[in-house]
Structures are given as C-alpha cells and as structure tokens.
Coordinates of C-alpha atoms in Angstrom, one line a residue:
M22 CA -1.1 -14.2 7.4
M23 CA -4.3 -12.3 8.1
S24 CA -6.9 -14.3 10.0
S25 CA -9.6 -12.7 7.9
R26 CA -9.7 -10.4 5.0
F27 CA -10.6 -6.8 5.7
S28 CA -13.1 -5.3 3.3
F29 CA -12.4 -1.8 2.1
E30 CA -16.1 -1.5 1.2
V31 CA -16.6 0.0 4.7
V32 CA -14.1 2.8 3.9
N33 CA -15.1 6.1 2.3
A34 CA -13.4 5.7 -1.1
L35 CA -13.5 9.4 -2.0
D36 CA -11.8 10.2 1.3
Y37 CA -9.3 7.4 0.7
D38 CA -8.5 8.8 -2.7
E39 CA -8.1 12.4 -1.6
L40 CA -6.3 11.9 1.8
R41 CA -4.1 8.9 1.7
P42 CA -0.4 9.7 1.1
S43 CA 1.0 9.2 -2.4
Y44 CA 4.3 7.6 -3.4
A45 CA 7.6 9.4 -4.2
P46 CA 8.0 9.7 -8.0
E47 CA 11.7 8.7 -7.5
A48 CA 10.5 5.4 -6.1
V49 CA 8.5 4.6 -9.2
T50 CA 11.4 5.6 -11.4
W51 CA 13.8 3.3 -9.5
V52 CA 11.3 0.3 -9.9
A53 CA 10.9 1.1 -13.6
E54 CA 14.6 1.1 -14.1
R55 CA 15.2 -1.9 -12.0
S56 CA 12.5 -3.8 -13.9
S57 CA 13.6 -2.5 -17.3
L58 CA 10.0 -1.3 -18.0
R59 CA 9.3 0.2 -21.3
S60 CA 6.3 1.1 -23.5
G61 CA 4.2 -2.0 -23.7
S62 CA 5.5 -3.7 -20.6
V63 CA 2.7 -5.3 -18.7
V64 CA 2.4 -4.1 -15.1
V65 CA -0.3 -5.3 -12.6
D66 CA -1.1 -2.9 -9.8
L67 CA -2.4 -5.4 -7.2
A68 CA -4.9 -4.2 -4.6
A69 CA -4.9 -0.9 -6.5
G70 CA -7.4 0.9 -4.3
T71 CA -8.4 4.2 -5.9
G72 CA -5.2 4.3 -8.0
Q73 CA -2.6 6.2 -6.1
L74 CA 0.1 3.9 -7.4
S75 CA -1.5 3.4 -10.8
R76 CA -1.3 7.2 -11.4
R77 CA 2.4 7.0 -10.9
F78 CA 3.0 4.2 -13.3
A79 CA 0.6 5.3 -16.1
P80 CA 2.9 8.0 -17.5
L81 CA 5.5 5.4 -18.2
G82 CA 3.4 4.1 -21.1
V83 CA 3.2 0.6 -19.8
D84 CA 0.2 -1.7 -20.3
L85 CA -1.2 -1.2 -16.8
I86 CA -3.8 -3.4 -15.2
A87 CA -5.4 -2.4 -11.9
V88 CA -6.7 -5.3 -9.8
E89 CA -8.9 -4.4 -6.8
P90 CA -11.5 -6.5 -4.9
A91 CA -13.5 -3.6 -3.4
A92 CA -16.3 -2.3 -5.7
N93 CA -16.3 1.2 -4.1
M94 CA -12.6 1.6 -4.7
R95 CA -12.9 0.4 -8.3
A96 CA -15.7 2.9 -8.9
V97 CA -13.5 5.8 -7.9
L98 CA -10.5 4.4 -9.8
E99 CA -12.5 4.0 -13.0
K100 CA -13.8 7.6 -12.6
R101 CA -10.3 9.0 -12.0
M102 CA -8.6 6.9 -14.8
P103 CA -11.4 6.1 -17.3
T104 CA -8.9 4.6 -19.9
L105 CA -7.3 2.3 -17.4
R106 CA -8.0 -1.5 -17.5
V107 CA -9.6 -2.2 -14.1
E108 CA -10.3 -5.8 -13.0
E109 CA -12.0 -7.3 -10.0
G110 CA -9.6 -9.7 -8.3
T111 CA -7.4 -10.5 -5.3
A112 CA -3.8 -11.3 -4.6
E113 CA -4.7 -14.9 -4.2
L114 CA -6.7 -15.0 -7.5
I115 CA -5.2 -12.6 -10.1
P116 CA -7.1 -12.3 -13.4
S117 CA -4.0 -12.7 -15.6
A118 CA -2.6 -15.6 -17.6
D119 CA 0.5 -17.6 -16.6
C120 CA 3.8 -15.8 -17.3
S121 CA 2.0 -12.8 -18.9
V122 CA 3.2 -10.0 -16.6
D123 CA 6.5 -8.1 -16.5
A124 CA 6.0 -6.5 -13.0
V125 CA 3.6 -6.7 -10.1
V126 CA 3.4 -3.6 -7.8
V127 CA 1.6 -3.5 -4.5
G128 CA 0.9 -0.2 -2.7
N129 CA 0.7 -0.5 1.1
A130 CA -1.4 -3.7 1.0
F131 CA 0.6 -6.9 1.2
H132 CA -0.1 -7.2 4.9
H133 CA -3.8 -7.9 3.9
F134 CA -2.9 -10.9 1.7
E135 CA -2.6 -14.6 2.6
R136 CA 1.2 -14.5 2.3
M137 CA 2.1 -17.9 0.8
K138 CA -0.9 -18.0 -1.6
A139 CA -0.2 -14.4 -2.7
F140 CA 3.5 -15.1 -3.5
A141 CA 2.5 -18.3 -5.4
E142 CA -0.1 -16.5 -7.4
I143 CA 2.2 -13.5 -8.2
R144 CA 4.9 -16.0 -9.3
R145 CA 2.4 -17.7 -11.6
V146 CA 1.5 -14.5 -13.5
L147 CA 5.1 -13.1 -13.6
R148 CA 7.4 -13.9 -16.5
P149 CA 10.8 -15.3 -15.5
G150 CA 12.9 -12.3 -14.5
G151 CA 9.8 -10.3 -13.8
V152 CA 9.7 -8.1 -10.7
L153 CA 7.6 -7.8 -7.6
A154 CA 7.7 -4.4 -5.9
L155 CA 6.1 -3.8 -2.6
F156 CA 5.5 -0.1 -1.9
W157 CA 5.0 1.2 1.6
A158 CA 3.9 4.7 2.7
W159 CA 5.4 5.3 6.1
S160 CA 5.8 8.4 8.2
L161 CA 9.1 9.7 9.6
E162 CA 8.1 9.7 13.2
Q163 CA 11.2 11.4 14.6
E164 CA 10.5 14.4 12.3
Q165 CA 7.0 14.8 13.6
L166 CA 8.3 15.7 17.1
S167 CA 8.5 19.3 15.8
L168 CA 4.7 19.2 16.3
P169 CA 4.3 17.3 19.6
L170 CA 0.5 17.3 19.3
L171 CA 0.9 14.9 16.3
R172 CA 2.7 12.5 18.6
E173 CA 0.0 12.8 21.2
I174 CA -2.7 12.0 18.5
D175 CA -0.7 9.0 17.4
Q176 CA -0.4 7.8 21.0
V177 CA -4.2 8.1 21.4
V178 CA -4.7 6.1 18.2
E179 CA -2.3 3.4 19.3
A180 CA -4.0 3.1 22.7
A181 CA -7.5 2.9 21.1
R182 CA -6.7 0.3 18.4
G183 CA -4.4 -1.8 20.5
S184 CA -2.6 -4.8 18.9
N185 CA -5.3 -5.9 16.5
D186 CA -4.5 -8.4 13.7
I187 CA -4.3 -5.7 11.0
A188 CA -1.9 -3.5 13.0
T189 CA 0.3 -6.5 13.9
A190 CA 0.4 -7.7 10.3
Y191 CA 1.3 -4.2 9.1
R192 CA 4.1 -3.8 11.6
S193 CA 5.6 -7.2 10.6
W194 CA 6.7 -5.6 7.3
S195 CA 8.8 -2.9 9.0
E196 CA 11.8 -5.1 8.4
M197 CA 12.8 -6.3 4.9
P198 CA 11.1 -9.6 4.3
P199 CA 12.9 -12.9 3.8
P200 CA 13.0 -14.5 0.3
A201 CA 9.8 -16.2 -0.9
A202 CA 9.7 -19.5 -2.8
G203 CA 10.4 -18.9 -6.5
F204 CA 11.9 -15.4 -5.9
G205 CA 15.3 -14.0 -5.4
P206 CA 16.2 -12.0 -2.2
F207 CA 14.4 -8.7 -1.6
E208 CA 16.3 -5.4 -1.8
R209 CA 15.0 -2.2 -0.1
R210 CA 15.2 1.4 -1.0
E211 CA 13.7 4.5 0.7
F212 CA 12.7 7.8 -0.8
P213 CA 11.6 11.0 1.0
V214 CA 8.2 12.4 0.3
T215 CA 5.9 15.0 2.0
H216 CA 2.3 14.4 2.8
V217 CA 0.3 17.6 2.7
I218 CA -3.1 17.5 4.4
L219 CA -5.5 20.0 6.1
S220 CA -5.6 19.4 9.8
A221 CA -9.4 19.6 9.7
R222 CA -9.3 16.4 7.6
L223 CA -6.9 14.5 9.9
A224 CA -9.7 12.4 11.5
D225 CA -11.0 11.6 8.0
L226 CA -7.5 10.3 7.1
Y227 CA -7.3 8.0 10.1
A228 CA -10.8 6.7 9.2
T229 CA -9.5 5.4 6.0
S230 CA -6.9 3.2 7.7
S231 CA -7.9 -0.4 7.9
D232 CA -6.8 -0.9 11.5
V233 CA -9.1 2.1 12.6
A234 CA -11.9 1.2 10.2
S235 CA -12.1 -2.3 11.6
M236 CA -12.6 -1.1 15.1
P237 CA -16.1 -1.6 16.7
Q238 CA -18.3 1.4 15.6
P239 CA -18.7 3.0 19.0
D240 CA -15.0 2.9 19.7
R241 CA -14.1 4.1 16.2
A242 CA -16.6 7.0 16.5
E243 CA -15.2 8.1 19.9
L244 CA -11.6 7.9 18.6
L245 CA -12.3 9.9 15.5
A246 CA -14.1 12.6 17.5
E247 CA -11.2 12.9 19.8
I248 CA -8.8 13.2 16.9
G249 CA -10.9 15.9 15.4
F250 CA -11.0 17.8 18.7
M251 CA -7.3 17.6 19.2
A252 CA -6.5 18.6 15.6
I253 CA -8.2 22.0 16.2
E254 CA -4.9 23.1 17.8
L255 CA -2.8 22.2 14.9
P256 CA -1.7 24.5 12.0
E257 CA -4.3 24.7 9.3
T258 CA -2.2 22.8 6.7
L259 CA 0.2 20.0 7.7
H260 CA 3.3 19.1 5.8
L261 CA 4.2 15.7 7.1
P262 CA 7.6 14.3 6.3
A263 CA 7.3 10.8 5.2
R264 CA 9.0 8.1 3.1
T265 CA 8.2 5.7 0.4
V266 CA 9.8 2.4 1.1
V267 CA 10.1 -0.2 -1.7
D268 CA 10.9 -3.9 -1.2
L269 CA 11.8 -5.4 -4.6
C270 CA 12.5 -9.0 -5.7
V271 CA 12.8 -10.9 -9.0
R272 CA 11.0 -14.0 -10.1
I273 CA 13.5 -16.8 -10.5
E274 CA 13.5 -19.0 -13.6
E275 CA 14.0 -22.5 -12.2
E276 CA 15.7 -25.3 -14.0
A277 CA 13.6 -28.1 -15.4
G278 CA 12.8 -30.6 -12.6
A279 CA 14.2 -28.4 -9.9
E280 CA 12.1 -28.1 -6.7
E281 CA 11.1 -24.8 -5.2
S282 CA 12.7 -23.8 -2.0
G283 CA 12.6 -21.0 0.5

C-alpha cells in the first residue's frame, strides 16, 4: 500500500503522452481473447493517464471508459481521443455501477493504489466472470548492456532516488501477485516491444516517472541535468528492447452466503 497518493498533476502531461513506452498490441489481443471481449463489451481503463492503453483497446469496438484522477492527464486524453468517455475517478472510487463492467485494465499504475480498497472496488464494478488485467511496461535490462552508457544512467538514477515509497511499491509487482479476495489466481504473460525515443528527450522521459517526479525539486533538477549531459554521448535515436507484462485474473462468482477469502 502506498503511504500517500502521488499526484500526476506535477508531471508534464504532453511529455508523458509523447515519451512513455506503449504496450505491445499482442498483449492487448491476448487480454481481449482471454476476456472474450466483443463489440459492446464494457471496458474500464483505470488510471488511464493520457490514454496509451485506451488507444490500444479502442479499435476493438468495445464500450471504453477511461477513468483518471489527474486533470492535466484527462485534458490531454480528451484532446487525443475526443470521442472517448473520460471520467474523473480513482481505483478506490470508480464511477461505474455494480456489476456493470466486463473488464478493468490498468496500465503501469496499480502500485499507486491502496491495494485492498482497489481490489474491492474493482470487484464491485466487474460482472461475475469479468477480468482484471494489470499491464506493466518494463525494460529488458540485460539487452541494454549493448549500450553501457544506458546502464550508467540507470545507476545514476537509482542512486539519486534511493528506496523511496514509490520505487519500493513498483518493484513489489515484479513477481506475479497472489490471489486477491473475490478473484481467481493471476496468470502472467510477457510480450516483447521496442521503445523508440530520441536520446535528447531521455531526461524528459525520466521526469515523467513518479519516483523521479516525487523527488525534492533541487535533487530532481540536478539528476535530470546529469541525465541530459550523459545522453549527449548516446546515438541520436534509441531503440530500447522492452516487454509488456500482463497479470490477469477473473472475478469469482461466489455462492450465496459464502464468505470471501484470500
């Protein structure tokens, strides 16, 4: 559980939209098939940000609802996807009726939620048999050794941000999570993807990360300046091998009178 909620209002939403890694199309296809999604299925993109995950699900023809607490993120999302239904809300207070949703998807954000409250609220809005899919955008660190300077930059970032609450919460999801009350066991799939970014924007990318954005301003400014200086020696365009990891579970329909467990 996070000790306090990080506000993405402090992050440049345009940089976030342009620079953050996207998700492998094959990962979305797998979730759609696993969830039996079809035209008219109701899907909630929870903590939708500026819509990286929504843009992957929209072509499926589902009834998509993007829920995002940060006004700056919602503004970019509404501009990018003007026909999308965008709602203000959080994982602990989702603006959907009980048992009204076929799938809830979360892109790289569950570590910001109050875990037990979020699971309970997601279970409330999901129909029995509905699916929760947690998407994670992770690098393939061993592949990045072909550019040792990237490893050096990552080490500089690790040393600067230390073991803050956000970084610790994020790392806690590196292993497949245990079952939550009212849900079946998680299953995990991984899909390769390439993150393409100009090296001149590398510091701007790091600035969109909550564990960096939450640092004290002087420390953050010093770190981003160092990243920018080091990135001068990198190739102009970076093709970073990465992976989309998906943790998926199904909402259980419990027998009348049965107590929740897990």
